[in-house]
Short mmCIF file of C-alpha atoms in Angstrom, two decimals:
data_model
loop_
_atom_site.label_atom_id
_atom_site.label_comp_id
_atom_site.label_asym_id
_atom_site.label_seq_id
_atom_site.Cartn_x
_atom_site.Cartn_y
_atom_site.Cartn_z
CA MET A 1 41.27 216.00 33.39
CA LEU A 2 39.74 213.25 31.29
CA GLY A 3 39.45 209.71 32.63
CA LEU A 4 36.78 207.38 33.99
CA ASN A 5 37.19 203.86 35.38
CA LYS A 6 35.04 200.98 34.22
CA GLY A 7 31.49 201.18 35.58
CA GLU A 8 32.14 204.47 37.34
CA VAL A 9 29.59 207.28 37.01
CA ARG A 10 31.07 210.64 37.90
CA LEU A 11 30.17 214.10 36.65
CA VAL A 12 32.47 217.11 36.61
CA PRO A 13 31.75 220.77 35.81
CA HIS A 14 31.91 221.76 32.15
CA ALA A 15 35.46 222.53 31.04
CA THR A 16 36.19 224.96 28.22
CA ASP A 17 39.25 222.96 27.17
CA TRP A 18 37.12 219.95 26.17
CA GLU A 19 36.64 221.47 22.74
CA GLU A 20 40.42 221.97 22.40
CA ASP A 21 40.94 218.34 23.46
CA PHE A 22 38.53 217.27 20.73
CA ILE A 23 40.31 219.31 18.05
CA GLU A 24 43.66 217.73 19.01
CA GLU A 25 42.14 214.25 18.96
CA LYS A 26 40.46 214.89 15.62
CA GLU A 27 43.83 215.74 14.10
CA LEU A 28 45.31 212.53 15.51
CA LEU A 29 42.44 210.44 14.16
CA SER A 30 42.56 212.15 10.78
CA GLU A 31 46.17 211.04 10.41
CA ALA A 32 45.33 207.46 11.40
CA ILE A 33 42.05 206.81 9.55
CA GLY A 34 41.24 210.04 7.71
CA MET A 35 41.28 208.53 4.21
CA LEU A 36 38.35 206.27 5.15
CA VAL A 37 36.34 208.88 7.07
CA VAL A 38 33.81 211.43 5.85
CA ASP A 39 33.70 213.56 8.99
CA ILE A 40 34.67 213.58 12.67
CA GLU A 41 32.55 215.53 15.16
CA HIS A 42 32.38 216.15 18.89
CA MET A 43 29.29 214.58 20.51
CA GLY A 44 27.93 213.70 23.91
CA SER A 45 27.67 215.91 27.00
CA THR A 46 31.19 217.34 26.70
CA SER A 47 30.03 218.92 23.42
CA ILE A 48 27.05 220.65 25.08
CA LYS A 49 27.91 224.10 26.40
CA GLY A 50 27.70 224.81 30.10
CA ILE A 51 26.56 221.46 31.50
CA ALA A 52 28.32 218.94 33.73
CA ALA A 53 29.50 215.76 32.07
CA LYS A 54 31.45 212.60 32.68
CA PRO A 55 35.16 213.33 32.05
CA LEU A 56 35.05 211.29 28.89
CA LEU A 57 35.26 212.65 25.35
CA ASP A 58 32.73 211.12 22.94
CA ILE A 59 33.72 211.42 19.30
CA LEU A 60 31.44 210.70 16.34
CA VAL A 61 33.18 209.24 13.29
CA GLY A 62 31.21 209.08 10.04
CA VAL A 63 32.16 206.60 7.30
CA ARG A 64 30.67 206.05 3.85
CA SER A 65 29.93 202.42 4.65
CA MET A 66 30.35 200.33 7.79
CA ASP A 67 32.43 197.95 5.66
CA ASP A 68 35.12 200.64 5.68
CA VAL A 69 35.72 200.02 9.40
CA THR A 70 37.39 196.71 8.51
CA LYS A 71 39.94 198.70 6.51
CA PHE A 72 41.00 200.84 9.49
CA ASP A 73 44.67 200.63 10.41
CA LYS A 74 44.17 198.97 13.80
CA LYS A 75 47.89 199.15 14.54
CA ARG A 76 47.93 202.93 14.21
CA LEU A 77 44.79 203.23 16.32
CA LYS A 78 46.34 201.02 19.00
CA GLU A 79 49.49 203.14 18.95
CA ALA A 80 47.21 206.12 19.58
CA GLY A 81 45.69 204.27 22.55
CA TYR A 82 42.46 203.05 20.92
CA TYR A 83 41.09 199.54 21.24
CA HIS A 84 38.05 198.03 19.55
CA LEU A 85 35.31 197.20 22.08
CA GLY A 86 34.19 193.98 20.40
CA ARG A 87 31.77 193.10 23.20
CA VAL A 88 29.80 196.29 22.62
CA GLU A 89 27.26 195.18 20.03
CA ILE A 90 25.08 198.02 18.74
CA GLU A 91 23.43 197.72 15.35
CA GLY A 92 24.82 200.28 12.95
CA LYS A 93 27.68 201.31 15.23
CA VAL A 94 31.23 200.17 16.02
CA VAL A 95 32.89 201.43 19.21
CA PHE A 96 36.55 202.04 20.03
CA ALA A 97 37.85 203.43 23.34
CA LYS A 98 41.08 205.08 24.39
CA PHE A 99 42.57 203.89 27.67
CA THR A 100 45.25 205.44 29.86
CA ASN A 101 45.23 202.54 32.33
CA LEU A 102 44.40 199.06 31.06
CA GLU A 103 44.39 197.54 34.56
CA GLU A 104 41.71 199.90 35.84
CA LEU A 105 40.24 200.21 32.32
CA THR A 106 40.41 203.99 32.60
CA LYS A 107 38.78 205.46 29.50
CA THR A 108 39.37 208.99 28.26
CA HIS A 109 37.85 208.90 24.76
CA VAL A 110 35.16 206.84 23.01
CA LEU A 111 34.80 206.64 19.23
CA HIS A 112 31.29 206.03 17.92
CA ILE A 113 31.78 204.93 14.32
CA VAL A 114 28.60 205.10 12.25
CA GLU A 115 27.51 205.56 8.66
CA TYR A 116 27.67 209.24 7.80
CA GLY A 117 24.21 210.75 7.38
CA ALA A 118 22.43 207.59 8.55
CA GLU A 119 20.20 207.20 11.63
CA TRP A 120 22.86 207.19 14.34
CA TRP A 121 24.67 210.17 12.82
CA LEU A 122 21.47 212.20 12.63
CA LYS A 123 20.40 211.29 16.18
CA HIS A 124 23.71 212.17 17.82
CA THR A 125 24.16 215.47 15.96
CA PHE A 126 20.53 216.55 16.38
CA PHE A 127 20.57 215.91 20.15
CA ARG A 128 23.81 217.87 20.57
CA ASP A 129 22.66 220.75 18.38
CA TYR A 130 19.21 220.96 19.96
CA LEU A 131 20.58 221.21 23.50
CA ASN A 132 23.15 223.80 22.45
CA GLU A 133 20.37 225.83 20.84
CA HIS A 134 18.06 225.42 23.88
CA PRO A 135 20.08 226.07 27.08
CA ASP A 136 16.99 225.59 29.26
CA VAL A 137 16.58 222.04 27.94
CA ALA A 138 20.32 221.44 28.42
CA LYS A 139 19.97 222.44 32.09
CA GLN A 140 17.06 220.02 32.50
CA TYR A 141 19.28 217.30 31.05
CA GLU A 142 22.09 218.25 33.44
CA LYS A 143 19.71 218.07 36.42
CA LEU A 144 18.56 214.59 35.37
CA LYS A 145 22.14 213.42 34.90
CA LYS A 146 23.16 214.63 38.36
CA GLU A 147 20.20 212.83 39.97
CA LEU A 148 21.03 209.61 38.11
CA ALA A 149 24.75 209.87 38.93
CA ALA A 150 23.92 210.25 42.64
CA THR A 151 21.56 207.25 42.48
CA TYR A 152 23.80 204.97 40.39
CA PRO A 153 27.44 206.00 41.08
CA ASP A 154 28.71 202.50 40.27
CA ASN A 155 26.25 201.36 37.63
CA GLU A 156 26.82 202.87 34.21
CA SER A 157 24.09 200.76 32.60
CA LEU A 158 21.30 202.00 34.89
CA TYR A 159 22.60 205.56 34.59
CA ALA A 160 22.39 205.35 30.80
CA GLU A 161 18.97 203.66 30.92
CA GLY A 162 17.62 206.46 33.09
CA LYS A 163 18.39 209.04 30.40
CA LEU A 164 16.60 207.25 27.55
CA LYS A 165 13.16 208.80 28.01
CA PHE A 166 14.59 212.32 28.06
CA VAL A 167 16.74 211.63 25.00
CA ASP A 168 13.79 210.17 23.11
CA GLU A 169 11.66 213.22 23.92
CA VAL A 170 14.33 215.53 22.47
CA LEU A 171 14.76 213.36 19.38
CA SER A 172 11.00 213.46 18.80
CA LYS A 173 11.34 217.20 18.14
CA GLU A 174 13.41 216.57 15.04
CA LYS A 175 11.55 217.96 12.07
CA THR A 176 10.69 215.72 9.19
CA ARG A 177 12.18 216.75 5.88
CA SER A 178 10.03 219.07 3.82
CA PHE A 179 10.02 218.92 0.04
CA ILE A 180 9.64 221.86 -2.29
CA ILE A 181 8.46 219.32 -4.88
CA ASN A 182 6.71 216.06 -4.06
CA GLU A 183 5.05 214.71 -7.20
CA GLY A 184 4.61 210.97 -7.51
CA ASN A 185 8.05 209.37 -7.45
CA LEU A 186 9.87 212.70 -7.71
CA GLN A 187 10.90 214.69 -4.64
CA VAL A 188 13.11 217.77 -4.33
CA ARG A 189 14.27 219.07 -0.96
CA GLU A 190 16.80 221.64 0.19
CA LEU A 191 20.36 220.39 0.51
CA GLU A 192 21.59 219.24 3.93
CA ARG A 193 25.20 219.01 5.10
CA VAL A 194 24.97 215.21 5.27
CA ASP A 195 24.42 215.23 1.50
CA LYS A 196 28.07 216.10 0.90
CA VAL A 197 28.87 212.38 0.61
CA LEU A 198 26.52 212.06 -2.35
CA LEU A 199 27.78 215.24 -4.01
CA SER A 200 31.40 214.14 -3.68
CA LYS A 201 30.52 210.70 -5.03
CA TRP A 202 28.79 212.18 -8.08
CA LEU A 203 31.33 214.92 -8.68
CA THR A 204 34.29 212.55 -8.70
CA ASP A 205 32.65 210.30 -11.29
CA PRO A 206 34.15 211.05 -14.75
CA GLU A 207 30.87 210.06 -16.41
CA ILE A 208 29.05 212.82 -14.50
CA LEU A 209 31.88 215.34 -14.68
CA ARG A 210 31.91 215.11 -18.47
CA TYR A 211 28.63 217.05 -18.41
CA TYR A 212 28.90 218.99 -15.14
CA GLU A 213 32.03 220.85 -13.95
CA GLY A 214 34.50 218.85 -16.12
CA ARG A 215 36.61 215.72 -15.66
CA ASP A 216 39.61 217.87 -14.73
CA ASN A 217 37.67 219.38 -11.82
CA PRO A 218 36.68 216.65 -9.34
CA PHE A 219 35.16 217.61 -5.99
CA ASN A 220 36.54 216.09 -2.79
CA PHE A 221 34.73 216.64 0.53
CA GLU A 222 36.59 219.88 1.25
CA LYS A 223 35.70 221.33 -2.13
CA VAL A 224 32.06 220.26 -1.76
CA GLU A 225 31.96 222.05 1.62
CA GLN A 226 33.38 225.23 0.08
CA GLU A 227 31.25 225.29 -3.06
CA PHE A 228 27.92 223.98 -1.78
CA PHE A 229 27.78 224.85 1.92
CA ASP A 230 30.21 227.67 2.77
CA ASP A 231 29.38 229.72 -0.29
CA GLU A 232 27.31 232.76 0.71
CA GLU A 233 25.74 233.26 -2.71
CA ASP A 234 21.96 233.62 -2.77
CA VAL A 235 21.43 230.18 -4.27
CA ILE A 236 18.81 227.62 -3.23
CA ARG A 237 20.56 224.26 -3.47
CA CYS A 238 18.48 221.07 -3.53
CA LEU A 239 18.78 217.31 -3.62
CA VAL A 240 16.66 215.32 -6.06
CA GLU A 241 15.16 212.00 -4.98
CA PHE A 242 13.29 209.41 -7.01
CA SER A 243 11.20 206.87 -5.08
CA GLY A 244 13.11 207.93 -1.97
CA ILE A 245 16.54 207.35 -3.53
CA PRO A 246 18.88 210.36 -3.93
CA ILE A 247 19.74 210.65 -7.62
CA GLY A 248 20.75 214.23 -8.39
CA TYR A 249 21.09 217.91 -7.69
CA VAL A 250 19.34 221.13 -8.74
CA GLN A 251 19.96 224.76 -7.85
CA ILE A 252 17.98 227.93 -8.50
CA TYR A 253 18.88 231.59 -8.11
CA ILE A 254 17.64 235.05 -9.04
CA VAL A 255 19.30 236.57 -12.11
CA GLU A 256 20.05 240.22 -11.47
CA GLY A 257 22.52 243.05 -11.99
CA GLU A 258 25.25 242.63 -14.61
CA GLU A 259 24.23 239.08 -15.43
CA LYS A 260 20.73 240.28 -16.25
CA LEU A 261 22.06 242.98 -18.57
CA ALA A 262 24.51 240.58 -20.21
CA TYR A 263 21.58 238.34 -21.14
CA GLY A 264 19.84 241.34 -22.72
CA TYR A 265 17.06 241.75 -20.15
CA ASP A 266 16.82 245.50 -19.74
CA ASP A 267 13.41 245.46 -18.06
CA SER A 268 14.42 245.50 -14.40
CA SER A 269 10.86 244.75 -13.30
CA GLN A 270 11.02 241.17 -14.61
CA ASN A 271 11.55 238.36 -12.12
CA ILE A 272 14.14 236.09 -13.76
CA TYR A 273 15.47 232.85 -12.29
CA GLY A 274 18.42 230.74 -13.35
CA MET A 275 18.53 226.99 -12.92
CA ASP A 276 21.18 224.25 -13.11
CA GLN A 277 20.80 220.54 -12.49
CA PHE A 278 22.27 217.11 -13.05
CA ILE A 279 21.27 213.50 -12.49
CA GLY A 280 24.18 212.03 -10.54
CA GLU A 281 23.13 208.39 -10.77
CA SER A 282 23.73 207.37 -14.38
CA ALA A 283 21.41 204.36 -13.96
CA TYR A 284 18.57 206.92 -13.98
CA TRP A 285 19.61 208.51 -17.28
CA ASN A 286 17.43 208.13 -20.39
CA LYS A 287 14.32 207.32 -18.37
CA GLY A 288 12.54 210.65 -18.73
CA ILE A 289 13.38 211.64 -15.14
CA GLY A 290 15.42 214.68 -16.20
CA THR A 291 12.47 215.96 -18.21
CA GLN A 292 10.14 215.29 -15.29
CA LEU A 293 12.49 217.22 -12.98
CA VAL A 294 12.81 220.25 -15.27
CA ARG A 295 9.04 220.46 -15.82
CA ALA A 296 8.40 220.25 -12.08
CA MET A 297 10.99 222.95 -11.35
CA VAL A 298 9.48 225.22 -14.01
CA THR A 299 6.07 224.84 -12.39
CA TYR A 300 7.55 225.53 -8.94
CA LEU A 301 9.42 228.64 -10.09
CA THR A 302 6.50 230.14 -11.99
CA GLU A 303 3.76 229.33 -9.47
CA GLU A 304 5.62 229.56 -6.15
CA LYS A 305 8.39 232.07 -6.91
CA GLY A 306 6.57 234.17 -9.49
CA ALA A 307 9.26 233.77 -12.14
CA ASP A 308 8.54 235.67 -15.37
CA ARG A 309 11.39 233.90 -17.15
CA ILE A 310 13.67 230.95 -16.36
CA VAL A 311 17.05 230.73 -18.03
CA MET A 312 19.81 228.13 -18.43
CA GLU A 313 23.16 228.03 -20.25
CA PRO A 314 23.77 224.50 -21.64
CA GLN A 315 26.95 224.01 -23.65
CA THR A 316 26.16 223.83 -27.36
CA TRP A 317 27.59 220.32 -27.75
CA ASN A 318 25.27 218.87 -25.09
CA GLU A 319 22.43 218.15 -27.51
CA ARG A 320 20.75 215.56 -25.29
CA ALA A 321 20.28 218.11 -22.50
CA ILE A 322 19.09 220.78 -24.93
CA ARG A 323 16.44 218.42 -26.36
CA CYS A 324 15.24 217.74 -22.82
CA TYR A 325 14.92 221.45 -22.10
CA GLU A 326 13.12 222.12 -25.38
CA LYS A 327 10.56 219.45 -24.50
CA CYS A 328 9.91 221.44 -21.31
CA GLY A 329 9.18 224.68 -23.16
CA PHE A 330 12.63 226.29 -23.30
CA GLU A 331 13.81 227.95 -26.48
CA LYS A 332 17.22 229.18 -27.64
CA VAL A 333 17.57 232.95 -27.23
CA LYS A 334 21.14 233.64 -28.25
CA LEU A 335 24.60 232.12 -28.53
CA LEU A 336 27.08 232.89 -25.74
CA PRO A 337 30.55 232.41 -27.31
CA GLY A 338 33.31 231.14 -25.01
CA ASN A 339 30.94 231.41 -22.07
CA GLU A 340 32.11 228.53 -19.85
CA LEU A 341 35.54 227.10 -18.99
CA HIS A 342 35.15 223.33 -19.26
CA GLU A 343 38.03 220.84 -19.33
CA GLY A 344 40.59 223.47 -20.27
CA GLU A 345 38.58 225.16 -23.02
CA TYR A 346 36.15 228.05 -23.11
CA ARG A 347 33.00 226.46 -24.51
CA ASP A 348 30.14 228.09 -26.38
CA CYS A 349 26.77 227.97 -24.66
CA TRP A 350 23.19 228.65 -25.60
CA LEU A 351 21.16 231.04 -23.53
CA ILE A 352 17.81 229.27 -23.37
CA GLU A 353 14.66 230.64 -21.83
CA HIS A 354 11.24 229.66 -20.58
CA ASN A 355 8.74 232.52 -20.65
CA SER A 356 5.94 232.07 -18.13
CA LYS A 357 3.59 234.35 -20.07
CA THR A 358 3.82 232.33 -23.28
CA GLY A 359 4.87 228.97 -21.81
CA VAL A 360 7.92 228.99 -24.11
CA GLY A 361 10.93 231.08 -24.94
CA ALA A 362 10.32 234.64 -26.09
#
């Protein structure tokens, strides 16, 4: 049973129903504040398999901006038992707690509200995931927690302080991001789940959708999850950064089978890659960055992936994009009539190609 009085430090054996409790609470929170939240995840020791924990459910709530917390419906949260802990001042985090007994200040749930994908979000999720992936380390953590709980049964602050060194050592194992392209101001790295906020932002912007996916086809978070993260296609999906700022998306994939034949490539020995991309921040349009990106991706595909040819299918009306690709060595190969459904119409596309042996289209 969940519940811990103020200042009390008490561990209980791991309970399998903690995950069910979290799922129920997530549904409750989604109804109360879901419109302002990117994601809600289980965190803390109750989310780590097989180890003892305080009977207190820690819940991580990710928002687009901390300013969104001021828009929460506090009345609905209070009706659900949650109160804002205004005295808990942690930079980059706002804390709410659920109480079953206000006289004893018996807490059952704690909400850690942070910016989705920012430092706190990454720390909490990495620590949880690392311990779940390394049961031996999780048992070491459990042993430390039991020793601290026995030493400080009535001092939550000293108990928490005693865990810091261990937590920091685990967090130090977090890998730094690796880039498949890192040239001057331009970086390209593989997509991470935290990037869904950016993708949803870009793919709900009519200005972006006019060129990519269509203004009648916006992507909410659920659709981004399905199309970019749950899809099992053999596609390498990447985020594009410029001077450390995320500005766009690029994906690459091997062209094979029926698609290869439809393009007219009968030589099965050729290594052919397809590529799609967009700059999601319109402030970075018309600055040569798209051309820089395409050239860098061509170099990566030919030198690192051994691509004989690289193909794309821009819609015929998108002359600005086609000029960019032509500057990068692509040439029109053939017209693909009615090739792509875009804003309710089947649009003509050009099959364009970069040939690594000639440096241009065949």
